[in-house]
PDB file of C-alpha atoms in Angstrom:
ATOM      1  CA  MET O   1     -17.435   6.628 -61.292  1.00  0.00           C
ATOM      2  CA  SER O   2     -13.517   5.845 -61.071  1.00  0.00           C
ATOM      3  CA  ASP O   3     -12.019   5.943 -57.316  1.00  0.00           C
ATOM      4  CA  VAL O   4      -9.959   9.023 -57.918  1.00  0.00           C
ATOM      5  CA  ASN O   5     -13.071  10.777 -59.365  1.00  0.00           C
ATOM      6  CA  LYS O   6     -15.258   9.438 -56.241  1.00  0.00           C
ATOM      7  CA  THR O   7     -12.228  10.978 -53.996  1.00  0.00           C
ATOM      8  CA  ILE O   8     -12.478  14.279 -55.655  1.00  0.00           C
ATOM      9  CA  GLN O   9     -16.124  14.219 -55.182  1.00  0.00           C
ATOM     10  CA  LYS O  10     -15.733  13.593 -51.671  1.00  0.00           C
ATOM     11  CA  TRP O  11     -13.139  16.486 -51.004  1.00  0.00           C
ATOM     12  CA  HIS O  12     -15.265  18.946 -53.071  1.00  0.00           C
ATOM     13  CA  ALA O  13     -18.138  17.882 -50.770  1.00  0.00           C
ATOM     14  CA  SER O  14     -15.980  18.454 -47.741  1.00  0.00           C
ATOM     15  CA  PHE O  15     -14.872  21.635 -49.090  1.00  0.00           C
ATOM     16  CA  LYS O  16     -18.491  22.953 -49.762  1.00  0.00           C
ATOM     17  CA  LYS O  17     -19.827  22.015 -46.522  1.00  0.00           C
ATOM     18  CA  GLY O  18     -16.957  23.773 -44.618  1.00  0.00           C
ATOM     19  CA  THR O  19     -17.738  26.704 -46.303  1.00  0.00           C
ATOM     20  CA  ASP O  20     -21.323  26.598 -45.992  1.00  0.00           C
ATOM     21  CA  PHE O  21     -20.863  26.193 -42.086  1.00  0.00           C
ATOM     22  CA  ASP O  22     -18.420  29.193 -42.459  1.00  0.00           C
ATOM     23  CA  SER O  23     -20.921  31.474 -44.249  1.00  0.00           C
ATOM     24  CA  TRP O  24     -23.747  30.529 -41.803  1.00  0.00           C
ATOM     25  CA  GLY O  25     -21.722  31.841 -38.835  1.00  0.00           C
ATOM     26  CA  GLN O  26     -21.245  27.928 -37.659  1.00  0.00           C
ATOM     27  CA  LEU O  27     -17.481  28.880 -37.208  1.00  0.00           C
ATOM     28  CA  VAL O  28     -16.653  25.628 -34.724  1.00  0.00           C
ATOM     29  CA  GLU O  29     -18.190  23.094 -37.599  1.00  0.00           C
ATOM     30  CA  ALA O  30     -16.285  25.126 -40.215  1.00  0.00           C
ATOM     31  CA  ILE O  31     -13.025  24.811 -38.508  1.00  0.00           C
ATOM     32  CA  ASP O  32     -13.612  21.221 -38.111  1.00  0.00           C
ATOM     33  CA  GLU O  33     -14.542  20.503 -41.651  1.00  0.00           C
ATOM     34  CA  TYR O  34     -11.456  22.723 -42.900  1.00  0.00           C
ATOM     35  CA  GLN O  35      -8.886  21.044 -40.685  1.00  0.00           C
ATOM     36  CA  ILE O  36     -10.164  17.268 -41.564  1.00  0.00           C
ATOM     37  CA  LEU O  37     -10.177  17.815 -45.354  1.00  0.00           C
ATOM     38  CA  ALA O  38      -6.550  19.646 -44.982  1.00  0.00           C
ATOM     39  CA  ARG O  39      -5.232  16.598 -43.417  1.00  0.00           C
ATOM     40  CA  GLN O  40      -6.744  14.295 -46.120  1.00  0.00           C
ATOM     41  CA  LEU O  41      -5.213  16.248 -48.772  1.00  0.00           C
ATOM     42  CA  GLN O  42      -1.769  16.369 -47.203  1.00  0.00           C
ATOM     43  CA  LYS O  43      -2.033  12.580 -46.623  1.00  0.00           C
ATOM     44  CA  GLU O  44      -2.573  12.367 -50.627  1.00  0.00           C
ATOM     45  CA  VAL O  45       0.465  14.925 -51.113  1.00  0.00           C
ATOM     46  CA  GLN O  46       2.772  12.630 -49.270  1.00  0.00           C
ATOM     47  CA  ASN O  47       1.761   9.598 -50.681  1.00  0.00           C
ATOM     48  CA  SER O  48       4.703   8.368 -52.831  1.00  0.00           C
ATOM     49  CA  ASN O  49       2.825   5.364 -53.924  1.00  0.00           C
ATOM     50  CA  SER O  50      -0.048   6.929 -55.349  1.00  0.00           C
ATOM     51  CA  SER O  51      -0.037   7.741 -58.993  1.00  0.00           C
ATOM     52  CA  ASP O  52      -3.623   9.255 -59.265  1.00  0.00           C
ATOM     53  CA  PHE O  53      -2.018  12.796 -59.362  1.00  0.00           C
ATOM     54  CA  THR O  54       0.883  14.349 -60.956  1.00  0.00           C
ATOM     55  CA  GLU O  55       3.435  15.981 -59.066  1.00  0.00           C
ATOM     56  CA  GLU O  56       2.211  19.272 -60.168  1.00  0.00           C
ATOM     57  CA  GLN O  57      -1.458  18.294 -58.948  1.00  0.00           C
ATOM     58  CA  LYS O  58       0.104  17.442 -55.789  1.00  0.00           C
ATOM     59  CA  LYS O  59       1.677  20.759 -55.107  1.00  0.00           C
ATOM     60  CA  THR O  60      -1.662  22.290 -55.975  1.00  0.00           C
ATOM     61  CA  LEU O  61      -3.618  20.162 -53.427  1.00  0.00           C
ATOM     62  CA  GLY O  62      -0.816  20.864 -50.931  1.00  0.00           C
ATOM     63  CA  LYS O  63      -1.725  24.760 -51.368  1.00  0.00           C
ATOM     64  CA  ILE O  64      -5.194  24.050 -51.071  1.00  0.00           C
ATOM     65  CA  ALA O  65      -4.364  22.567 -47.415  1.00  0.00           C
ATOM     66  CA  THR O  66      -2.400  25.537 -46.608  1.00  0.00           C
ATOM     67  CA  CYS O  67      -5.463  28.054 -47.709  1.00  0.00           C
ATOM     68  CA  LEU O  68      -7.602  25.655 -45.400  1.00  0.00           C
ATOM     69  CA  GLU O  69      -5.509  25.826 -42.450  1.00  0.00           C
ATOM     70  CA  MET O  70      -5.103  29.569 -42.945  1.00  0.00           C
ATOM     71  CA  ARG O  71      -8.850  29.968 -42.996  1.00  0.00           C
ATOM     72  CA  SER O  72      -9.155  27.987 -39.987  1.00  0.00           C
ATOM     73  CA  ALA O  73      -6.603  29.929 -38.350  1.00  0.00           C
ATOM     74  CA  SER O  74      -8.316  33.096 -38.991  1.00  0.00           C
ATOM     75  CA  LEU O  75     -11.544  32.004 -37.634  1.00  0.00           C
ATOM     76  CA  GLN O  76      -9.917  30.689 -34.337  1.00  0.00           C
ATOM     77  CA  CYS O  77      -7.912  34.133 -33.828  1.00  0.00           C
ATOM     78  CA  THR O  78      -9.983  37.343 -34.485  1.00  0.00           C
ATOM     79  CA  GLN O  79      -7.066  39.647 -34.137  1.00  0.00           C
ATOM     80  CA  SER O  80      -5.176  37.813 -36.789  1.00  0.00           C
ATOM     81  CA  GLN O  81      -3.755  40.667 -39.079  1.00  0.00           C
ATOM     82  CA  GLU O  82      -3.145  38.435 -41.975  1.00  0.00           C
ATOM     83  CA  GLU O  83      -6.819  37.276 -42.238  1.00  0.00           C
ATOM     84  CA  PHE O  84      -7.550  34.860 -45.245  1.00  0.00           C
ATOM     85  CA  LYS O  85     -11.072  35.726 -45.941  1.00  0.00           C
ATOM     86  CA  LEU O  86     -13.943  33.230 -46.683  1.00  0.00           C
ATOM     87  CA  GLU O  87     -14.566  34.937 -50.345  1.00  0.00           C
ATOM     88  CA  ASP O  88     -10.709  34.097 -51.057  1.00  0.00           C
ATOM     89  CA  LEU O  89     -11.098  30.574 -49.959  1.00  0.00           C
ATOM     90  CA  LYS O  90     -14.367  29.919 -52.301  1.00  0.00           C
ATOM     91  CA  LYS O  91     -12.108  30.841 -55.109  1.00  0.00           C
ATOM     92  CA  LEU O  92     -10.552  27.533 -54.622  1.00  0.00           C
ATOM     93  CA  GLU O  93     -13.598  25.443 -55.141  1.00  0.00           C
ATOM     94  CA  THR O  94     -13.366  25.075 -59.052  1.00  0.00           C
ATOM     95  CA  ILE O  95      -9.886  24.253 -58.465  1.00  0.00           C
ATOM     96  CA  ILE O  96     -10.582  21.227 -56.131  1.00  0.00           C
ATOM     97  CA  LYS O  97     -13.534  20.004 -58.340  1.00  0.00           C
ATOM     98  CA  ASN O  98     -11.425  20.251 -61.477  1.00  0.00           C
ATOM     99  CA  ILE O  99      -7.980  19.167 -60.073  1.00  0.00           C
ATOM    100  CA  LEU O 100      -7.646  16.543 -62.904  1.00  0.00           C
ATOM    101  CA  SER O 101      -7.845  19.174 -65.614  1.00  0.00           C
ATOM    102  CA  HIS O 102      -6.549  22.348 -63.827  1.00  0.00           C
ATOM    103  CA  ASN O 103      -3.769  24.042 -65.374  1.00  0.00           C
ATOM    104  CA  LYS O 104      -3.937  27.513 -64.467  1.00  0.00           C
ATOM    105  CA  GLU O 105      -1.837  29.601 -62.020  1.00  0.00           C
ATOM    106  CA  PHE O 106      -2.906  29.205 -58.441  1.00  0.00           C
ATOM    107  CA  PRO O 107      -4.622  32.343 -57.376  1.00  0.00           C
ATOM    108  CA  PHE O 108      -2.462  33.057 -53.877  1.00  0.00           C
ATOM    109  CA  ASP O 109       1.069  33.298 -53.302  1.00  0.00           C
ATOM    110  CA  VAL O 110       1.101  30.382 -50.781  1.00  0.00           C
ATOM    111  CA  GLN O 111       3.420  27.028 -49.947  1.00  0.00           C
ATOM    112  CA  PRO O 112       2.276  23.761 -49.334  1.00  0.00           C
ATOM    113  CA  VAL O 113       2.142  22.822 -45.689  1.00  0.00           C
ATOM    114  CA  PRO O 114       5.365  21.112 -45.014  1.00  0.00           C
ATOM    115  CA  LEU O 115       5.167  17.497 -45.714  1.00  0.00           C
ATOM    116  CA  ARG O 116       5.229  15.047 -43.044  1.00  0.00           C
ATOM    117  CA  LYS O 117       8.299  12.667 -43.190  1.00  0.00           C
ATOM    118  CA  ILE O 118       6.952   9.235 -43.512  1.00  0.00           C
ATOM    119  CA  LEU O 119       9.485   6.911 -42.083  1.00  0.00           C
ATOM    120  CA  ALA O 120      10.102   3.079 -43.045  1.00  0.00           C
ATOM    121  CA  PRO O 121       9.346   0.323 -41.001  1.00  0.00           C
ATOM    122  CA  GLY O 122      12.071   0.113 -38.713  1.00  0.00           C
ATOM    123  CA  GLU O 123      13.673   3.224 -39.578  1.00  0.00           C
ATOM    124  CA  GLU O 124      12.611   5.420 -36.513  1.00  0.00           C
ATOM    125  CA  GLU O 125      13.717   2.674 -34.214  1.00  0.00           C
ATOM    126  CA  ASP O 126      17.195   2.536 -35.594  1.00  0.00           C
ATOM    127  CA  LEU O 127      17.530   6.565 -35.297  1.00  0.00           C
ATOM    128  CA  ASP O 128      16.095   6.127 -31.564  1.00  0.00           C
ATOM    129  CA  LEU O 129      18.658   3.288 -30.506  1.00  0.00           C
ATOM    130  CA  GLU O 130      21.032   5.780 -28.762  1.00  0.00           C
ATOM    131  CA  GLU O 131      18.321   7.120 -26.418  1.00  0.00           C
ATOM    132  CA  GLU O 132      15.429   4.560 -26.021  1.00  0.00           C
ATOM    133  CA  GLU O 133      16.690   1.034 -25.062  1.00  0.00           C
ATOM    134  CA  ASP O 134      13.225  -0.425 -25.309  1.00  0.00           C
ATOM    135  CA  ALA O 135      12.168   0.671 -28.760  1.00  0.00           C
ATOM    136  CA  PRO O 136       9.889  -1.584 -30.741  1.00  0.00           C
ATOM    137  CA  ALA O 137      11.514  -3.858 -33.109  1.00  0.00           C
ATOM    138  CA  GLY O 138      10.373  -3.899 -36.853  1.00  0.00           C
ATOM    139  CA  ALA O 139       7.131  -1.985 -35.821  1.00  0.00           C
ATOM    140  CA  GLY O 140       5.700   0.284 -38.650  1.00  0.00           C
ATOM    141  CA  SER O 141       5.924   3.797 -39.339  1.00  0.00           C
ATOM    142  CA  THR O 142       5.374   7.004 -37.408  1.00  0.00           C
ATOM    143  CA  GLU O 143       4.875  10.470 -37.997  1.00  0.00           C
ATOM    144  CA  ALA O 144       7.774  12.925 -38.090  1.00  0.00           C
ATOM    145  CA  PHE O 145       7.456  16.790 -39.323  1.00  0.00           C
ATOM    146  CA  PRO O 146      10.464  18.450 -40.855  1.00  0.00           C
ATOM    147  CA  PRO O 147      10.319  21.998 -39.152  1.00  0.00           C
ATOM    148  CA  ARG O 148       9.781  22.181 -35.349  1.00  0.00           C
ATOM    149  CA  ALA O 149       6.004  22.195 -34.954  1.00  0.00           C
ATOM    150  CA  PRO O 150       3.603  23.222 -33.604  1.00  0.00           C
ATOM    151  CA  ALA O 151       4.359  26.735 -32.305  1.00  0.00           C
ATOM    152  CA  SER O 152       5.220  26.864 -28.730  1.00  0.00           C
ATOM    153  CA  GLN O 153       1.554  28.364 -27.904  1.00  0.00           C
ATOM    154  CA  GLY O 154      -0.180  25.027 -29.181  1.00  0.00           C
ATOM    155  CA  THR O 155      -3.292  24.997 -31.460  1.00  0.00           C
ATOM    156  CA  LEU O 156      -5.948  24.309 -28.688  1.00  0.00           C
ATOM    157  CA  LEU O 157      -9.488  25.392 -29.375  1.00  0.00           C
ATOM    158  CA  PRO O 158     -12.201  27.044 -27.226  1.00  0.00           C
ATOM    159  CA  ARG O 159     -15.206  25.112 -25.729  1.00  0.00           C
ATOM    160  CA  LEU O 160     -18.024  24.419 -27.785  1.00  0.00           C
ATOM    161  CA  PRO O 161     -21.489  26.190 -27.224  1.00  0.00           C
ATOM    162  CA  SER O 162     -23.627  24.121 -24.650  1.00  0.00           C
ATOM    163  CA  GLU O 163     -26.647  22.402 -26.015  1.00  0.00           C
ATOM    164  CA  PRO O 164     -29.582  21.515 -23.530  1.00  0.00           C
ATOM    165  CA  GLY O 165     -29.065  18.097 -22.286  1.00  0.00           C
ATOM    166  CA  MET O 166     -25.606  17.586 -23.669  1.00  0.00           C
ATOM    167  CA  THR O 167     -22.612  16.932 -21.943  1.00  0.00           C
ATOM    168  CA  LEU O 168     -18.827  18.545 -22.837  1.00  0.00           C
ATOM    169  CA  LEU O 169     -15.512  17.484 -21.761  1.00  0.00           C
ATOM    170  CA  THR O 170     -12.526  19.313 -20.540  1.00  0.00           C
ATOM    171  CA  LEU O 171      -9.434  17.545 -20.120  1.00  0.00           C
ATOM    172  CA  LYS O 172      -6.748  18.826 -18.119  1.00  0.00           C
ATOM    173  CA  ILE O 173      -3.545  17.218 -18.969  1.00  0.00           C
ATOM    174  CA  GLU O 174      -1.460  17.345 -15.580  1.00  0.00           C
ATOM    175  CA  LYS O 175       1.643  15.745 -16.198  1.00  0.00           C
ATOM    176  CA  ILE O 176       3.472  12.472 -17.783  1.00  0.00           C
ATOM    177  CA  GLY O 177       6.205  10.129 -16.129  1.00  0.00           C
ATOM    178  CA  LEU O 178       9.081   9.388 -18.359  1.00  0.00           C
ATOM    179  CA  LYS O 179      12.297   7.891 -17.246  1.00  0.00           C
ATOM    180  CA  ASP O 180      14.127  10.382 -19.410  1.00  0.00           C
ATOM    181  CA  ALA O 181      11.760  13.286 -18.920  1.00  0.00           C
ATOM    182  CA  GLY O 182      14.883  15.659 -18.463  1.00  0.00           C
ATOM    183  CA  GLN O 183      16.084  14.971 -22.046  1.00  0.00           C
ATOM    184  CA  CYS O 184      12.809  15.758 -24.005  1.00  0.00           C
ATOM    185  CA  ILE O 185      13.157  19.084 -25.647  1.00  0.00           C
ATOM    186  CA  ASP O 186       9.968  21.108 -26.921  1.00  0.00           C
ATOM    187  CA  PRO O 187       7.913  18.379 -25.472  1.00  0.00           C
ATOM    188  CA  TYR O 188       3.833  18.354 -26.190  1.00  0.00           C
ATOM    189  CA  VAL O 189       0.887  16.618 -26.787  1.00  0.00           C
ATOM    190  CA  THR O 190      -1.287  16.021 -29.671  1.00  0.00           C
ATOM    191  CA  VAL O 191      -5.016  15.229 -28.492  1.00  0.00           C
ATOM    192  CA  SER O 192      -7.231  13.499 -31.340  1.00  0.00           C
ATOM    193  CA  VAL O 193     -10.541  11.783 -31.075  1.00  0.00           C
ATOM    194  CA  LYS O 194     -10.667   8.676 -33.166  1.00  0.00           C
ATOM    195  CA  ASP O 195     -13.403   6.146 -34.317  1.00  0.00           C
ATOM    196  CA  VAL O 196     -13.350   2.652 -33.802  1.00  0.00           C
ATOM    197  CA  ASN O 197     -11.267   2.500 -37.425  1.00  0.00           C
ATOM    198  CA  GLY O 198      -9.111   4.972 -36.373  1.00  0.00           C
ATOM    199  CA  VAL O 199     -10.539   8.107 -38.360  1.00  0.00           C
ATOM    200  CA  ASP O 200     -10.689  11.538 -37.298  1.00  0.00           C
ATOM    201  CA  LEU O 201     -14.216  12.767 -35.651  1.00  0.00           C
ATOM    202  CA  ASN O 202     -12.564  16.178 -34.700  1.00  0.00           C
ATOM    203  CA  PRO O 203      -9.573  18.257 -35.673  1.00  0.00           C
ATOM    204  CA  ALA O 204      -6.325  17.100 -33.662  1.00  0.00           C
ATOM    205  CA  GLN O 205      -5.123  19.645 -30.989  1.00  0.00           C
ATOM    206  CA  ASP O 206      -1.666  20.408 -29.890  1.00  0.00           C
ATOM    207  CA  THR O 207      -0.738  21.636 -26.454  1.00  0.00           C
ATOM    208  CA  PRO O 208       1.534  24.433 -25.869  1.00  0.00           C
ATOM    209  CA  VAL O 209       5.038  23.119 -25.403  1.00  0.00           C
ATOM    210  CA  ALA O 210       5.810  22.257 -21.870  1.00  0.00           C
ATOM    211  CA  THR O 211       8.147  24.140 -19.879  1.00  0.00           C
ATOM    212  CA  ARG O 212       8.557  22.680 -16.575  1.00  0.00           C
ATOM    213  CA  LYS O 213      10.350  19.141 -15.927  1.00  0.00           C
ATOM    214  CA  GLU O 214      10.707  17.707 -12.151  1.00  0.00           C
ATOM    215  CA  ASP O 215      12.456  14.338 -12.052  1.00  0.00           C
ATOM    216  CA  THR O 216      10.627  11.759 -13.985  1.00  0.00           C
ATOM    217  CA  TYR O 217       7.636  14.086 -15.025  1.00  0.00           C
ATOM    218  CA  ILE O 218       7.147  16.770 -17.531  1.00  0.00           C
ATOM    219  CA  HIS O 219       4.321  18.938 -16.163  1.00  0.00           C
ATOM    220  CA  PHE O 220       1.692  20.504 -18.742  1.00  0.00           C
ATOM    221  CA  SER O 221      -1.144  21.661 -16.528  1.00  0.00           C
ATOM    222  CA  VAL O 222      -3.068  22.787 -19.687  1.00  0.00           C
ATOM    223  CA  ASP O 223      -7.008  22.405 -20.433  1.00  0.00           C
ATOM    224  CA  VAL O 224      -8.002  20.839 -23.442  1.00  0.00           C
ATOM    225  CA  GLU O 225     -11.675  21.353 -24.752  1.00  0.00           C
ATOM    226  CA  ILE O 226     -13.137  18.090 -26.494  1.00  0.00           C
ATOM    227  CA  GLN O 227     -14.803  19.189 -29.466  1.00  0.00           C
ATOM    228  CA  ARG O 228     -17.681  17.183 -29.412  1.00  0.00           C
ATOM    229  CA  HIS O 229     -20.808  16.718 -27.364  1.00  0.00           C
ATOM    230  CA  ILE O 230     -20.161  13.372 -25.322  1.00  0.00           C
ATOM    231  CA  GLU O 231     -23.476  12.091 -26.313  1.00  0.00           C
ATOM    232  CA  LYS O 232     -22.540  12.606 -30.134  1.00  0.00           C
ATOM    233  CA  LEU O 233     -19.279  10.287 -30.119  1.00  0.00           C
ATOM    234  CA  PRO O 234     -20.071   7.046 -31.969  1.00  0.00           C
ATOM    235  CA  LYS O 235     -19.590   3.581 -29.926  1.00  0.00           C
ATOM    236  CA  GLY O 236     -16.010   2.380 -29.680  1.00  0.00           C
ATOM    237  CA  ALA O 237     -14.513   6.222 -30.190  1.00  0.00           C
ATOM    238  CA  ALA O 238     -11.406   6.740 -28.141  1.00  0.00           C
ATOM    239  CA  ILE O 239      -9.546  10.058 -27.285  1.00  0.00           C
ATOM    240  CA  PHE O 240      -5.884   9.866 -28.063  1.00  0.00           C
ATOM    241  CA  PHE O 241      -2.751  11.462 -26.853  1.00  0.00           C
ATOM    242  CA  GLU O 242       0.555  11.532 -28.574  1.00  0.00           C
ATOM    243  CA  PHE O 243       3.639  12.743 -26.502  1.00  0.00           C
ATOM    244  CA  LYS O 244       5.902  14.492 -29.142  1.00  0.00           C
ATOM    245  CA  HIS O 245       9.422  15.967 -28.667  1.00  0.00           C
ATOM    246  CA  TYR O 246      12.107  17.745 -30.879  1.00  0.00           C
ATOM    247  CA  LYS O 247      15.285  15.757 -31.911  1.00  0.00           C
ATOM    248  CA  PRO O 248      18.146  18.150 -32.720  1.00  0.00           C
ATOM    249  CA  LYS O 249      20.219  15.515 -34.155  1.00  0.00           C
ATOM    250  CA  LYS O 250      17.799  14.679 -36.474  1.00  0.00           C
ATOM    251  CA  ARG O 251      16.122  17.649 -36.931  1.00  0.00           C
ATOM    252  CA  PHE O 252      12.527  16.914 -36.694  1.00  0.00           C
ATOM    253  CA  THR O 253      10.011  16.273 -33.906  1.00  0.00           C
ATOM    254  CA  SER O 254       9.080  12.719 -33.293  1.00  0.00           C
ATOM    255  CA  THR O 255       6.284  10.816 -31.502  1.00  0.00           C
ATOM    256  CA  LYS O 256       7.635   9.307 -28.462  1.00  0.00           C
ATOM    257  CA  CYS O 257       4.440   7.276 -26.978  1.00  0.00           C
ATOM    258  CA  PHE O 258       1.080   7.491 -26.789  1.00  0.00           C
ATOM    259  CA  ALA O 259      -2.056   6.804 -24.705  1.00  0.00           C
ATOM    260  CA  PHE O 260      -5.700   6.635 -25.054  1.00  0.00           C
ATOM    261  CA  MET O 261      -8.851   6.998 -23.152  1.00  0.00           C
ATOM    262  CA  GLU O 262     -12.123   5.009 -24.135  1.00  0.00           C
ATOM    263  CA  MET O 263     -15.886   6.103 -23.645  1.00  0.00           C
ATOM    264  CA  ASP O 264     -16.397   4.455 -20.448  1.00  0.00           C
ATOM    265  CA  GLU O 265     -13.475   5.991 -18.749  1.00  0.00           C
ATOM    266  CA  ILE O 266     -15.346   9.338 -19.085  1.00  0.00           C
ATOM    267  CA  LYS O 267     -16.262  10.328 -15.618  1.00  0.00           C
ATOM    268  CA  PRO O 268     -15.292  13.523 -13.284  1.00  0.00           C
ATOM    269  CA  GLY O 269     -11.941  13.641 -11.507  1.00  0.00           C
ATOM    270  CA  PRO O 270      -8.567  12.380 -11.785  1.00  0.00           C
ATOM    271  CA  ILE O 271      -7.625   9.534 -14.132  1.00  0.00           C
ATOM    272  CA  VAL O 272      -4.094   7.832 -14.860  1.00  0.00           C
ATOM    273  CA  ILE O 273      -3.761   6.015 -18.125  1.00  0.00           C
ATOM    274  CA  GLU O 274      -0.898   3.677 -19.324  1.00  0.00           C
ATOM    275  CA  LEU O 275       1.811   4.806 -22.024  1.00  0.00           C
ATOM    276  CA  TYR O 276       2.276   2.804 -25.132  1.00  0.00           C
ATOM    277  CA  LYS O 277       5.127   2.263 -27.535  1.00  0.00           C
ATOM    278  CA  LYS O 278       5.080   4.042 -30.808  1.00  0.00           C
ATOM    279  CA  PRO O 279       4.001   3.988 -33.490  1.00  0.00           C
ATOM    280  CA  THR O 280       0.440   5.052 -32.416  1.00  0.00           C
ATOM    281  CA  ASP O 281      -2.130   2.328 -32.975  1.00  0.00           C
ATOM    282  CA  PHE O 282      -5.343   4.325 -33.587  1.00  0.00           C
ATOM    283  CA  LYS O 283      -7.228   1.120 -34.179  1.00  0.00           C
ATOM    284  CA  ARG O 284      -6.140  -0.407 -30.867  1.00  0.00           C
ATOM    285  CA  LYS O 285      -5.050  -3.757 -32.168  1.00  0.00           C
ATOM    286  CA  LYS O 286      -1.309  -4.277 -31.482  1.00  0.00           C
ATOM    287  CA  LEU O 287      -0.445  -2.572 -28.026  1.00  0.00           C
ATOM    288  CA  GLN O 288       2.725  -2.617 -26.383  1.00  0.00           C
ATOM    289  CA  LEU O 289       3.416  -0.879 -22.954  1.00  0.00           C
ATOM    290  CA  LEU O 290       6.322   1.548 -23.090  1.00  0.00           C
ATOM    291  CA  THR O 291       7.736   0.614 -19.960  1.00  0.00           C
ATOM    292  CA  LYS O 292       6.948  -1.899 -16.621  1.00  0.00           C
ATOM    293  CA  LYS O 293       7.789   1.044 -14.529  1.00  0.00           C
ATOM    294  CA  PRO O 294       4.946   3.016 -12.692  1.00  0.00           C
ATOM    295  CA  LEU O 295       5.004   5.958 -15.072  1.00  0.00           C
ATOM    296  CA  TYR O 296       1.592   7.103 -16.714  1.00  0.00           C
ATOM    297  CA  LEU O 297      -0.069  10.093 -18.369  1.00  0.00           C
ATOM    298  CA  HIS O 298      -2.130  12.004 -15.391  1.00  0.00           C
ATOM    299  CA  LEU O 299      -5.446  13.704 -16.523  1.00  0.00           C
ATOM    300  CA  HIS O 300      -8.287  15.335 -14.600  1.00  0.00           C
ATOM    301  CA  GLN O 301     -11.610  15.347 -16.249  1.00  0.00           C
ATOM    302  CA  THR O 302     -14.667  17.612 -15.958  1.00  0.00           C
ATOM    303  CA  LEU O 303     -17.837  17.442 -17.533  1.00  0.00           C
ATOM    304  CA  HIS O 304     -20.122  20.277 -18.267  1.00  0.00           C
ATOM    305  CA  LYS O 305     -23.954  19.438 -18.833  1.00  0.00           C
ATOM    306  CA  ASP O 306     -26.543  21.915 -19.698  1.00  0.00           C
ATOM    307  CA  ASN O 307     -29.821  20.894 -17.983  1.00  0.00           C
TER     308      ASN O 307
END
């Protein structure tokens, strides 16, 4: 079997897994599967070096990603007026399974999720020179999003149901210290959980946009519910925090810096963690501190254990 067919088979299995969870009422697991698959499809769509799929097929994959996110949003918001139903989503199964031969019109009037703009090595640093004197030289690419994202309300998920003997983690993001905190527009934090190879273990969550700035601090005071029991996290996993802000001159949202917490740092109470220069290094191989100044990400951890 060719690599592209293996990829399609993997996507189809993930799609089927998500719709199965959905039909069984396991909504947290369904949302998880839908969002991870949507990201995988978007990654393929934006890969300009890939010749495995035609532009028309990539457009179809992008529309499937949109539908996955719409269904995920419907499950998270029970009062949504624009509900995307499970039976509608299931109509896409044959399309994703037969994407190489599919030539019919897409069944829903949706548009592909706006593509993430991937900048060439060094490009992001050049754009930032007017505002960041310590930008990394020649480092890799960073993610940026053409329209302003996320919505000011964020994309935070509710706490998972408790399980006997299992521990859940609530992280309160209190504040972040930055030398130019007052200049950051629409700042928010993307929280994700990655394995040792940088692969998503849960859907990423965006905090609401912060509205209070004070001296060198941006205050969030928001709780993020980690979407996996701590005992189920694999060895070497880490929780990442990407600080993002909007750049009006360039008209996109950019990652300014990031931080992470490893499993041995999970314990009740406050914790202060260091900030690192972009691009986000999910494998934690080449880390560079953002600044020598005492500026950090301030968190508070709460553990919930069902005995």
